[in-house]
Coordinates of N, CA and C in Angstrom, one line a residue:
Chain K
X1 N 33.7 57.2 62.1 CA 34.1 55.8 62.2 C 35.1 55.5 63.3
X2 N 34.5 54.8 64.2 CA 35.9 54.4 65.6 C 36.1 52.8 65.2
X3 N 35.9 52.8 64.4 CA 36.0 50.8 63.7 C 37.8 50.7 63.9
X4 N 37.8 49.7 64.2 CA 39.2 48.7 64.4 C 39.0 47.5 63.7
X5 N 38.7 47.3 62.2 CA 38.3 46.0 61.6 C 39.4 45.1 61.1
X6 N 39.2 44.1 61.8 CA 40.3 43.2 61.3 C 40.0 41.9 60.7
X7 N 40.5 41.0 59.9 CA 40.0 40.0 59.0 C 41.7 39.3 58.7
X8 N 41.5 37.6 59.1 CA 39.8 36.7 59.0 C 39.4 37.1 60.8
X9 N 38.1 36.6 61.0 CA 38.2 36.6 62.1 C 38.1 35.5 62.8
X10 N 38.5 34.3 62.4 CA 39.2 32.9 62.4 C 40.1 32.3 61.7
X11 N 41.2 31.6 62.0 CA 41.9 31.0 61.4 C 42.6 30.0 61.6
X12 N 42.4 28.8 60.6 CA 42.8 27.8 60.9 C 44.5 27.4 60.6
X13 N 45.6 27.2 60.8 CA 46.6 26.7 59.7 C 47.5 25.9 60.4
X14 N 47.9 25.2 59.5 CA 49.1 24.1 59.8 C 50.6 24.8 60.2
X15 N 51.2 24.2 60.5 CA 52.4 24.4 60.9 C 53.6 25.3 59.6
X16 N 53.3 24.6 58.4 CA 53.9 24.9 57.6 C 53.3 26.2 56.7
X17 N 52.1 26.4 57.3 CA 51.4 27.6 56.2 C 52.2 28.9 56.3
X18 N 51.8 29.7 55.7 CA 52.3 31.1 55.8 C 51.0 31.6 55.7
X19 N 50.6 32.6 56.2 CA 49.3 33.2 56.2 C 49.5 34.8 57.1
X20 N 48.5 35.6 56.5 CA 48.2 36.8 56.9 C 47.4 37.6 57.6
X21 N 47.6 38.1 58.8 CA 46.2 38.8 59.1 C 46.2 40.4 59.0
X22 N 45.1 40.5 59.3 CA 44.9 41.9 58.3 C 44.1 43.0 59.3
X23 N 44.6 44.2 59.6 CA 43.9 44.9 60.6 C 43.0 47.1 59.3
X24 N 42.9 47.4 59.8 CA 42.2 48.8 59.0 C 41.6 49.6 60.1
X25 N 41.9 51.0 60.3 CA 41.5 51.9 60.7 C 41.6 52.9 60.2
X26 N 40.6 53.7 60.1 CA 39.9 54.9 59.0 C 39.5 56.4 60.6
X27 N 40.4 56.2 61.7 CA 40.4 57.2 62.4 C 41.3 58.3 62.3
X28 N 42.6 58.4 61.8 CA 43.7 58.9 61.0 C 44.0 59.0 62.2
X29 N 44.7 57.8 63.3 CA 45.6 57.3 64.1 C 47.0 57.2 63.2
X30 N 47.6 57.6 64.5 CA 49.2 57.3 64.0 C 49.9 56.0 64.9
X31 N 49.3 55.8 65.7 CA 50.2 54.8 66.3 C 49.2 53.3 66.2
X32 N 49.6 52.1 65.5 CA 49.3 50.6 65.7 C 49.6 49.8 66.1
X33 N 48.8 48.5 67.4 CA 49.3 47.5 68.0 C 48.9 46.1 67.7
X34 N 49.9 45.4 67.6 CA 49.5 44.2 67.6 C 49.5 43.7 69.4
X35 N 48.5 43.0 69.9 CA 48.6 42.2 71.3 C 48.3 40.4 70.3
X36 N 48.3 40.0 71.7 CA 48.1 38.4 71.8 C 47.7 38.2 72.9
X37 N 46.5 37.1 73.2 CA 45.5 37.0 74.0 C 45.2 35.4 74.2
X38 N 46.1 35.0 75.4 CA 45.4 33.5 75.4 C 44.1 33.3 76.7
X39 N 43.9 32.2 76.5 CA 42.0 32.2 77.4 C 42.9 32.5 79.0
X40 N 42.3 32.9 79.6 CA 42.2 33.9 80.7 C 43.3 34.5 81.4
X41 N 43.5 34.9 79.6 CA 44.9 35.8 80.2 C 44.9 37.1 79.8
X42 N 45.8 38.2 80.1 CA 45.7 39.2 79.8 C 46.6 39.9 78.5
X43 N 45.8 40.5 77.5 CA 46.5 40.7 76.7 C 47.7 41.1 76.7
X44 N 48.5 40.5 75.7 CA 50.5 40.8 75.8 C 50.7 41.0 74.4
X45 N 51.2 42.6 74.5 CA 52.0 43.5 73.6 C 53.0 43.1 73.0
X46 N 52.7 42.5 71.1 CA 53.7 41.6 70.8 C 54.7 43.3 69.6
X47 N 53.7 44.2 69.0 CA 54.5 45.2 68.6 C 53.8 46.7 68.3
X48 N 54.4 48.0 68.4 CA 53.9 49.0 68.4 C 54.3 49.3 66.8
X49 N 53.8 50.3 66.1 CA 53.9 51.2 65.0 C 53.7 52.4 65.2
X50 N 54.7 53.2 65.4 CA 54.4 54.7 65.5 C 54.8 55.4 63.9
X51 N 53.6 56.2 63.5 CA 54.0 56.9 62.2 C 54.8 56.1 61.0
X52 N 54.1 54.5 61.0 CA 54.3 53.5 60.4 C 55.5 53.3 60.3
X53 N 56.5 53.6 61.1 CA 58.1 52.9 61.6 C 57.3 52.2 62.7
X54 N 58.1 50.7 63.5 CA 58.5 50.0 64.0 C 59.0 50.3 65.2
X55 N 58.5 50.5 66.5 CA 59.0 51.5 67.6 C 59.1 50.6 68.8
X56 N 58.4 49.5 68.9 CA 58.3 48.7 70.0 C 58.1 47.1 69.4
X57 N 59.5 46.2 69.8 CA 59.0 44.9 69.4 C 59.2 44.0 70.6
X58 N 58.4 43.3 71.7 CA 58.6 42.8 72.8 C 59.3 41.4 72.5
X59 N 60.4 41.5 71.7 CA 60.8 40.4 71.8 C 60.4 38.9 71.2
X60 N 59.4 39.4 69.8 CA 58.5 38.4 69.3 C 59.0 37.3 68.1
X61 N 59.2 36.1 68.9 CA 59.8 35.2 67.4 C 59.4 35.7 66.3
X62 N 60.6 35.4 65.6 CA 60.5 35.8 64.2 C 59.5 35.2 62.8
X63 N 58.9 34.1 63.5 CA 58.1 33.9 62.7 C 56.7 34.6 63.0
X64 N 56.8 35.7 63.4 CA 55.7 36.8 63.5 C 56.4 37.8 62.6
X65 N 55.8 38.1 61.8 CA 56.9 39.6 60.5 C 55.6 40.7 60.8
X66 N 55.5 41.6 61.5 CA 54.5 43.0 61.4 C 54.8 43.4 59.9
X67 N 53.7 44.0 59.5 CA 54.2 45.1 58.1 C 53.3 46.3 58.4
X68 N 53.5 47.8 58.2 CA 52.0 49.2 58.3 C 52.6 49.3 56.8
X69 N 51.8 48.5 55.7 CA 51.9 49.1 54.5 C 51.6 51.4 54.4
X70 N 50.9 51.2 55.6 CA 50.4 53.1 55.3 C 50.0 53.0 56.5
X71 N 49.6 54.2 57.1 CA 48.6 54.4 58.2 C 47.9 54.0 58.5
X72 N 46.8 53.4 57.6 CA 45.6 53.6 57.9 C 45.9 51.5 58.0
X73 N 46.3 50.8 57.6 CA 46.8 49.2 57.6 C 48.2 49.0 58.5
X74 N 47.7 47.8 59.2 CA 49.0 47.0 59.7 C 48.5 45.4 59.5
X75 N 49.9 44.8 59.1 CA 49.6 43.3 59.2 C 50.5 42.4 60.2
X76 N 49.9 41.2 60.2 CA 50.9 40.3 60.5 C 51.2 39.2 59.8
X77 N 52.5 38.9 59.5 CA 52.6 37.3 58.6 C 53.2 36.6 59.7
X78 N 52.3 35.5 59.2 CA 52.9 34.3 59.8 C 52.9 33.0 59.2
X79 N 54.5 32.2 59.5 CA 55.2 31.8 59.0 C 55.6 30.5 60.3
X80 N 55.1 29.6 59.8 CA 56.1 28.1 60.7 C 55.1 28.3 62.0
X81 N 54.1 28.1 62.3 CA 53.7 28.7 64.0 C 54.0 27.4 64.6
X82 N 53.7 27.6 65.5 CA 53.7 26.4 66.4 C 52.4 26.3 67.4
X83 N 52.0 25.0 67.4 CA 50.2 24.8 68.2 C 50.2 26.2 70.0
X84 N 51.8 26.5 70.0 CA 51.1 27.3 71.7 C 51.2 28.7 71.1
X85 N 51.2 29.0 69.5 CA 50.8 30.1 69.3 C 49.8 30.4 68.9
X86 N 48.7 29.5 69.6 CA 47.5 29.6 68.7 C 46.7 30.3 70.0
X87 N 45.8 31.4 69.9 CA 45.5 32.6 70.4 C 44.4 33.5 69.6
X88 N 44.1 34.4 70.6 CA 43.5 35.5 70.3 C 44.2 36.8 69.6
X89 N 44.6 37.1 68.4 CA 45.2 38.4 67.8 C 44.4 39.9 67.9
X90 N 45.0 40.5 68.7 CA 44.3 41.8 68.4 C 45.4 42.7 68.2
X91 N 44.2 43.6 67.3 CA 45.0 44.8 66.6 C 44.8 46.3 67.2
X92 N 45.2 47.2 68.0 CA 44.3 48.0 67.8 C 45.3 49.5 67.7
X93 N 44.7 50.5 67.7 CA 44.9 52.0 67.6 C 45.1 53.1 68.2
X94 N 45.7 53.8 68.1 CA 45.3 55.0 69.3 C 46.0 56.3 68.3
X95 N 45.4 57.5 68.5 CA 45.9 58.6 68.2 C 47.5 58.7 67.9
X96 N 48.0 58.9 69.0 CA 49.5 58.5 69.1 C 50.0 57.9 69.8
X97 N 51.1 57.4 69.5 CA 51.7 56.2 71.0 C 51.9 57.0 72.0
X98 N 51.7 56.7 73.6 CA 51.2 56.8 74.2 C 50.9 58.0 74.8
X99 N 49.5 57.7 74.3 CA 48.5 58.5 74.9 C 47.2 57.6 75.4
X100 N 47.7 56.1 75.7 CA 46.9 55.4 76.6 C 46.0 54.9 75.6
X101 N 44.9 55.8 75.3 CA 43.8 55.1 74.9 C 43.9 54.7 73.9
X102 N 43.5 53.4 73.7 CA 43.7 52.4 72.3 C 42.3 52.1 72.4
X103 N 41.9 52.0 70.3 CA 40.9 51.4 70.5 C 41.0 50.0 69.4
X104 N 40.5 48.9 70.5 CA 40.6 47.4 69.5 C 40.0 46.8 68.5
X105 N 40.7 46.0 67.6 CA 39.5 45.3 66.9 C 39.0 43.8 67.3
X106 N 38.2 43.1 66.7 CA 37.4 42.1 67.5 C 38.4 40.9 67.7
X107 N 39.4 40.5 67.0 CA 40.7 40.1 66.9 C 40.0 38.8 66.2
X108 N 41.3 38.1 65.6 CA 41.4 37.3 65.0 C 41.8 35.4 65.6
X109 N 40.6 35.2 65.9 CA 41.2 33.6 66.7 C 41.7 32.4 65.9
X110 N 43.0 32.2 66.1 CA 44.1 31.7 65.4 C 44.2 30.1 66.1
X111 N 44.0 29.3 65.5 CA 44.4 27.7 65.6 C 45.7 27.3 65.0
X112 N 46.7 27.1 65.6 CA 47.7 26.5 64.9 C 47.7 24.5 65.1
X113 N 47.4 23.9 63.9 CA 47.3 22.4 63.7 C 48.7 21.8 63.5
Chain J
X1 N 57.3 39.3 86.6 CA 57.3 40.5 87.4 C 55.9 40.9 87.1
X2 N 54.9 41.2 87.7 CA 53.1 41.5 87.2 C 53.3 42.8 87.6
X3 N 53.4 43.4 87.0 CA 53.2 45.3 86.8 C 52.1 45.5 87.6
X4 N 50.4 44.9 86.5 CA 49.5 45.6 87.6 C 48.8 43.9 87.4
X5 N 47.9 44.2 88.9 CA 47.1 43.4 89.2 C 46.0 43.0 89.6
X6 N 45.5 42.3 89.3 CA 43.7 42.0 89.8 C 43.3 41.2 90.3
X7 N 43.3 41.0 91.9 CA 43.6 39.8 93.0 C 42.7 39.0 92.7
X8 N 40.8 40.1 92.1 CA 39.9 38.7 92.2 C 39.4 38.9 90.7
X9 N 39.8 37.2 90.6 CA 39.6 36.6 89.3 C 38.3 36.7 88.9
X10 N 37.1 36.7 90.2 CA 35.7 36.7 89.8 C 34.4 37.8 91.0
X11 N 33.6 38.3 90.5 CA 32.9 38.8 91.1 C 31.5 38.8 90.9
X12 N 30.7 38.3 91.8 CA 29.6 38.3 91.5 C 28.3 39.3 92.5
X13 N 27.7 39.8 91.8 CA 27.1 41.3 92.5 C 25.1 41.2 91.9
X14 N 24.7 41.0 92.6 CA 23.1 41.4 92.0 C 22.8 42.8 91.4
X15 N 22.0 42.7 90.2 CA 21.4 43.7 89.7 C 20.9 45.2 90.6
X16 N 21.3 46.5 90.2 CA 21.1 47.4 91.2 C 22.2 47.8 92.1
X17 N 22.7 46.5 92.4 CA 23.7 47.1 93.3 C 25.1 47.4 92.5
X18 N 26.5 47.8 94.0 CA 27.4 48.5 93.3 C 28.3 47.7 92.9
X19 N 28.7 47.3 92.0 CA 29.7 46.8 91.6 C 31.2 47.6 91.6
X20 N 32.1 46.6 92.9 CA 33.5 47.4 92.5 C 34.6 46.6 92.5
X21 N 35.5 46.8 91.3 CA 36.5 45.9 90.9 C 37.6 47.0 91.3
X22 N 38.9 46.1 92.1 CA 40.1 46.8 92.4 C 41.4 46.1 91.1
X23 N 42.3 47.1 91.5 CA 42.9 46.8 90.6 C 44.4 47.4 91.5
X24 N 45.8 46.7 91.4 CA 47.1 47.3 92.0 C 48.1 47.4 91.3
X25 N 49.3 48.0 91.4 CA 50.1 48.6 90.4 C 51.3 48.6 91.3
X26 N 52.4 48.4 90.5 CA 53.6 48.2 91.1 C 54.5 49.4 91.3
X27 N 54.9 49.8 89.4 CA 55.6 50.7 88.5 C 55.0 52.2 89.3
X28 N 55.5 52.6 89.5 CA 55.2 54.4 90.2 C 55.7 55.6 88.7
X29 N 55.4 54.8 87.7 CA 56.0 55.9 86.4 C 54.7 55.7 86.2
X30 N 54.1 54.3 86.0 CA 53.0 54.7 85.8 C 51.9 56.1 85.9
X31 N 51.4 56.8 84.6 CA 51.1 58.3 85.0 C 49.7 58.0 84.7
X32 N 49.4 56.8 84.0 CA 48.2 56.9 83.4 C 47.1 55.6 83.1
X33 N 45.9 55.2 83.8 CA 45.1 54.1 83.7 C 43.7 54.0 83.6
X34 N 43.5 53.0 82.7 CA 42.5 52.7 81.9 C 41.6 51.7 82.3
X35 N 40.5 51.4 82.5 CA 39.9 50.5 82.2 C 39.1 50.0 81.2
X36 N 39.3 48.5 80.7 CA 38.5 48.6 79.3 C 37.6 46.7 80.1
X37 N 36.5 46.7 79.0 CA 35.7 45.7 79.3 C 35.6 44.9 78.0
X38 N 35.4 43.0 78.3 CA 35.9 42.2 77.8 C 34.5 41.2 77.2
X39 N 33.9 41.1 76.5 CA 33.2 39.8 76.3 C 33.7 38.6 75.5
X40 N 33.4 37.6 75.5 CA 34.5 36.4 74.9 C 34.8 37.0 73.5
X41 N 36.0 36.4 72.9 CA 35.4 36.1 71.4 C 36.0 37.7 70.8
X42 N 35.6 38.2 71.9 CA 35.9 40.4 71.0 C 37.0 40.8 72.0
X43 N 37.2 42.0 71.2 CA 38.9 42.8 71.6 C 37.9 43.7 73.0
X44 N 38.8 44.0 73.4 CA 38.6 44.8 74.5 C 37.8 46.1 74.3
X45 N 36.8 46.6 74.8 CA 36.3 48.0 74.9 C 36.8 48.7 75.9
X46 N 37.2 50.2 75.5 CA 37.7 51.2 76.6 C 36.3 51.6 77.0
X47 N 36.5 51.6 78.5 CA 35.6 52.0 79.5 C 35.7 53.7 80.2
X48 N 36.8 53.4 80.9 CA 37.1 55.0 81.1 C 38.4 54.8 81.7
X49 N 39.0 56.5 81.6 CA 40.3 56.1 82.2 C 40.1 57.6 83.5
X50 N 41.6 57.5 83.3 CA 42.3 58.4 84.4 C 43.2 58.9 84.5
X51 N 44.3 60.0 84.8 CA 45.8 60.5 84.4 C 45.8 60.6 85.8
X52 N 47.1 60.6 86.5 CA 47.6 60.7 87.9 C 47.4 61.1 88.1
X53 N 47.1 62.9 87.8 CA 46.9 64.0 88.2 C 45.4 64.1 88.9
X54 N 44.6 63.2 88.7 CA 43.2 63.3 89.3 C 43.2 62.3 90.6
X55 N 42.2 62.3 91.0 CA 41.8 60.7 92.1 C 40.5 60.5 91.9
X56 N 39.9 61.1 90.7 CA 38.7 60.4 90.6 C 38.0 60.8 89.2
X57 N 37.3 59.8 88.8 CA 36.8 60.6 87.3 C 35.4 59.6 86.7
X58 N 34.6 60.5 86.8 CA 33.1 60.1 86.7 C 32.9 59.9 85.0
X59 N 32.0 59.2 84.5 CA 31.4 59.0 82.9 C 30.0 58.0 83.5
X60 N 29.1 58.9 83.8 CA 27.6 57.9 83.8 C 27.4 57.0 85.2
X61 N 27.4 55.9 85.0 CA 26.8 54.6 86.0 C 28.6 54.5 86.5
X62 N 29.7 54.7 85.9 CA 31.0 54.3 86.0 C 31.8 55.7 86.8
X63 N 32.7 54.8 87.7 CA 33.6 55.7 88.3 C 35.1 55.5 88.6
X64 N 36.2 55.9 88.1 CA 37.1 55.2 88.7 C 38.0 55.8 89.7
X65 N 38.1 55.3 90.6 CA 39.3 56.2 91.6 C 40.9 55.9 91.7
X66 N 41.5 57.0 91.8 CA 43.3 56.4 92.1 C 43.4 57.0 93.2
X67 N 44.0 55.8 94.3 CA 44.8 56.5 95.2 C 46.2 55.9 94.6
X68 N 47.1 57.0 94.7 CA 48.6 56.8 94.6 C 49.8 56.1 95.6
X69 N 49.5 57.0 97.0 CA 49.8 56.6 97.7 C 49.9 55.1 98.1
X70 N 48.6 54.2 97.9 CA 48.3 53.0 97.9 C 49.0 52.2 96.9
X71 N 49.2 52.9 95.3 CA 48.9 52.2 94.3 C 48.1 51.7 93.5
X72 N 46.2 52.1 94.0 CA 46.0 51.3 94.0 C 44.4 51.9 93.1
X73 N 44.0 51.3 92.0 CA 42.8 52.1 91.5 C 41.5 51.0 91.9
X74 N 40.0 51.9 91.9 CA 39.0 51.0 91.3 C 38.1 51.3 90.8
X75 N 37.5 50.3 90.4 CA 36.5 51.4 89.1 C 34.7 50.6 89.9
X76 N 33.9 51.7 90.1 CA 32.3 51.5 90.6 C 31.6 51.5 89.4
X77 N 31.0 50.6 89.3 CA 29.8 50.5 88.5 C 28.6 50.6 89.4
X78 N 27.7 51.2 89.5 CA 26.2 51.8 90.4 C 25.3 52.3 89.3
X79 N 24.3 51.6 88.9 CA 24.1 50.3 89.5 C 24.1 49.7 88.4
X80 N 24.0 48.1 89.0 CA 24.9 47.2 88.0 C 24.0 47.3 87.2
X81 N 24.2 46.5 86.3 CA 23.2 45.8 85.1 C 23.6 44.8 84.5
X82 N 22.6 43.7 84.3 CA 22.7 42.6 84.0 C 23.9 42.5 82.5
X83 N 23.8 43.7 81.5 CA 24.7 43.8 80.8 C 26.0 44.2 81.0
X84 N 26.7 44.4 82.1 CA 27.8 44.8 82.7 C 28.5 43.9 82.7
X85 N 27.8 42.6 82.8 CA 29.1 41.5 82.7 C 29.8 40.7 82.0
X86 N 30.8 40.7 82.3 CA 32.0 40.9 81.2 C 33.1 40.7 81.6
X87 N 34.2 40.8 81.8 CA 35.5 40.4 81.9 C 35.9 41.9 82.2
X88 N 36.4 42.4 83.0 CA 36.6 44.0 83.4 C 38.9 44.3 83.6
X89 N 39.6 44.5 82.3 CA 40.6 44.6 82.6 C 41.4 46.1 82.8
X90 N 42.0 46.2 83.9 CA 42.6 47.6 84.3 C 43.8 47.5 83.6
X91 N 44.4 48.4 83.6 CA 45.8 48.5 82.3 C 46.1 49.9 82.8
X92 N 47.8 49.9 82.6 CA 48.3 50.8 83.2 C 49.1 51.3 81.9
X93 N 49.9 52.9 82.1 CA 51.1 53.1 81.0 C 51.9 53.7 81.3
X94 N 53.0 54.3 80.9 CA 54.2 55.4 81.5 C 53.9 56.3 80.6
X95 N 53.1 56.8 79.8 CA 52.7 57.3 78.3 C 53.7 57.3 77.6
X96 N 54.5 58.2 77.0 CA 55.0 58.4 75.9 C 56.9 58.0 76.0
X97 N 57.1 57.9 77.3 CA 58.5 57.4 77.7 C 58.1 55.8 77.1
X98 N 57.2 55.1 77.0 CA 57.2 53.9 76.8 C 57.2 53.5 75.0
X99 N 56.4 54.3 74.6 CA 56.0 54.8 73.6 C 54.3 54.0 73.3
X100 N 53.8 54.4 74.4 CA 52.4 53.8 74.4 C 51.8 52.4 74.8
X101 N 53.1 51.8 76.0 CA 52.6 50.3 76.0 C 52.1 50.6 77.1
X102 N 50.7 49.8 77.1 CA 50.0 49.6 78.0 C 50.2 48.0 78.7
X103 N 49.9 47.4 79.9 CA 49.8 47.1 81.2 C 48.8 46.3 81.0
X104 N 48.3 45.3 80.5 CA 47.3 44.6 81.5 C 47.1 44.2 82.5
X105 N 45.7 44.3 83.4 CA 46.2 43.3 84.9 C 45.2 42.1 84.1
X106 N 45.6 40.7 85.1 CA 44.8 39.7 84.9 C 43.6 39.5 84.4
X107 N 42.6 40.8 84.9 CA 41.2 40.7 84.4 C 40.2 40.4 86.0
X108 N 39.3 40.6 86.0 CA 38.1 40.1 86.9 C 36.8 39.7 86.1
X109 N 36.0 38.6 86.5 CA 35.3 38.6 85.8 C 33.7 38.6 86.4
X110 N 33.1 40.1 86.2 CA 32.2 40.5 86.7 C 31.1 39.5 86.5
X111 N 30.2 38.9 87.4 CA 28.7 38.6 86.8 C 27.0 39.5 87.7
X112 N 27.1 39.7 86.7 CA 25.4 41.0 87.8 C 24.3 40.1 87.6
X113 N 23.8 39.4 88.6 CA 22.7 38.5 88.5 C 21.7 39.1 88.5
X114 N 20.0 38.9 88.0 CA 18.7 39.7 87.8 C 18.1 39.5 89.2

């Protein structure tokens, strides 16, 4: 299994919502990333999980909360967005941090209303 | 500050022939680069990479080369195919001093006409 599945893989929410996205890898990787992806831009590294501690956070408002309940899950909540946070979410994986190759999941396209 | 870069935003190449997308780099820690490919809508697919230590590294129809000296990598597709196109982004890393962050450049966006 090289799957990077993540869910929903749309989402709509208001300003005031709190909502979850949800990432799963069954590669028995140790390191998880969250990026952010706006249209024709290049993905930007919002946090790293190494050995499900918290190792890299670029500086991401706080209404982004990461959680790696375990290895094999990482999430993101979000809380208050605001409409220029609305983007492409991807999640992805890699053996261990770095060693470069990461592999993605299809990511989650996020509308903030 | 753009770490690495990808001057052209678009490329267009006929079926058969070579397709080559460049890519430039700033950071000299950089030890290690990737290429991965893009279609709307989905996460990135890894294509192939490369560690400093080489200047060139083959997988199939795909090739990518580093010169250091320059800065500067590119990756050959020969020969294209109409499925090749895609959004093509090079990404750089410092590996493990960073703790795994990778580098986008801008992106190029291949199209292989029939």
């Amino acid at each position: 299994d090289t799957e990077v599945t993540q869910t929903p893989k749309h989402l709509v929410m208001g300003m005031t919502n709190k909502k979850s996205l949800k990432c799963e890898q069954h590669m028995g990787h140790r390191a998880m990333y969250w990026y952010k992806q706006k249209a024709k831009k290049p993905p930007e590294l919002m946090f790293v999980y190494s050995y499900e501690k918290l190792s890299i956070n670029e500086s991401v408002p706080s209404r982004f909360s990461p959680e790696c309940p375990n290895s094999s899950l990482l999430n993101l909540h979000l809380h208050a967005l605001q409409p220029e946070d609305s983007a492409l979410y991807l999640c992805a994986s890699s053996q261990a941090s770095g060693l470069g190759k990461l592999f993605f999941g299809s990511g989650t396209q996020l509308s903030v209303l | 500050d753009q770490q690495v870069k990808q001057n052209s935003p678009s490329l267009s190449v006929q079926e058969g022939r070579i397709s080559i997308l460049n890519c430039d780099y700033t950071n000299s820690m950089f030890d290690y680069f990737l290429w991965y490919k893009k279609y709307p809508a989905e996460g990135p697919t890894f294509l192939i990479s490369i560690s400093s230590i080489k200047d060139k590294n083959e997988d199939g129809r795909f090739t990518v080369f580093l010169n250091k000296s320059a800065k500067h990598l590119s990756l050959h597709i020969v020969p294209s195919q109409p499925g090749d196109s895609a959004v093509y982004f090079c990404a750089a890393s410092e590996g493990d001093n960073q703790g795994g962050k990778l580098i986008f450049g801008q992106g190029t966006e291949l199209s292989v006409k029939p």
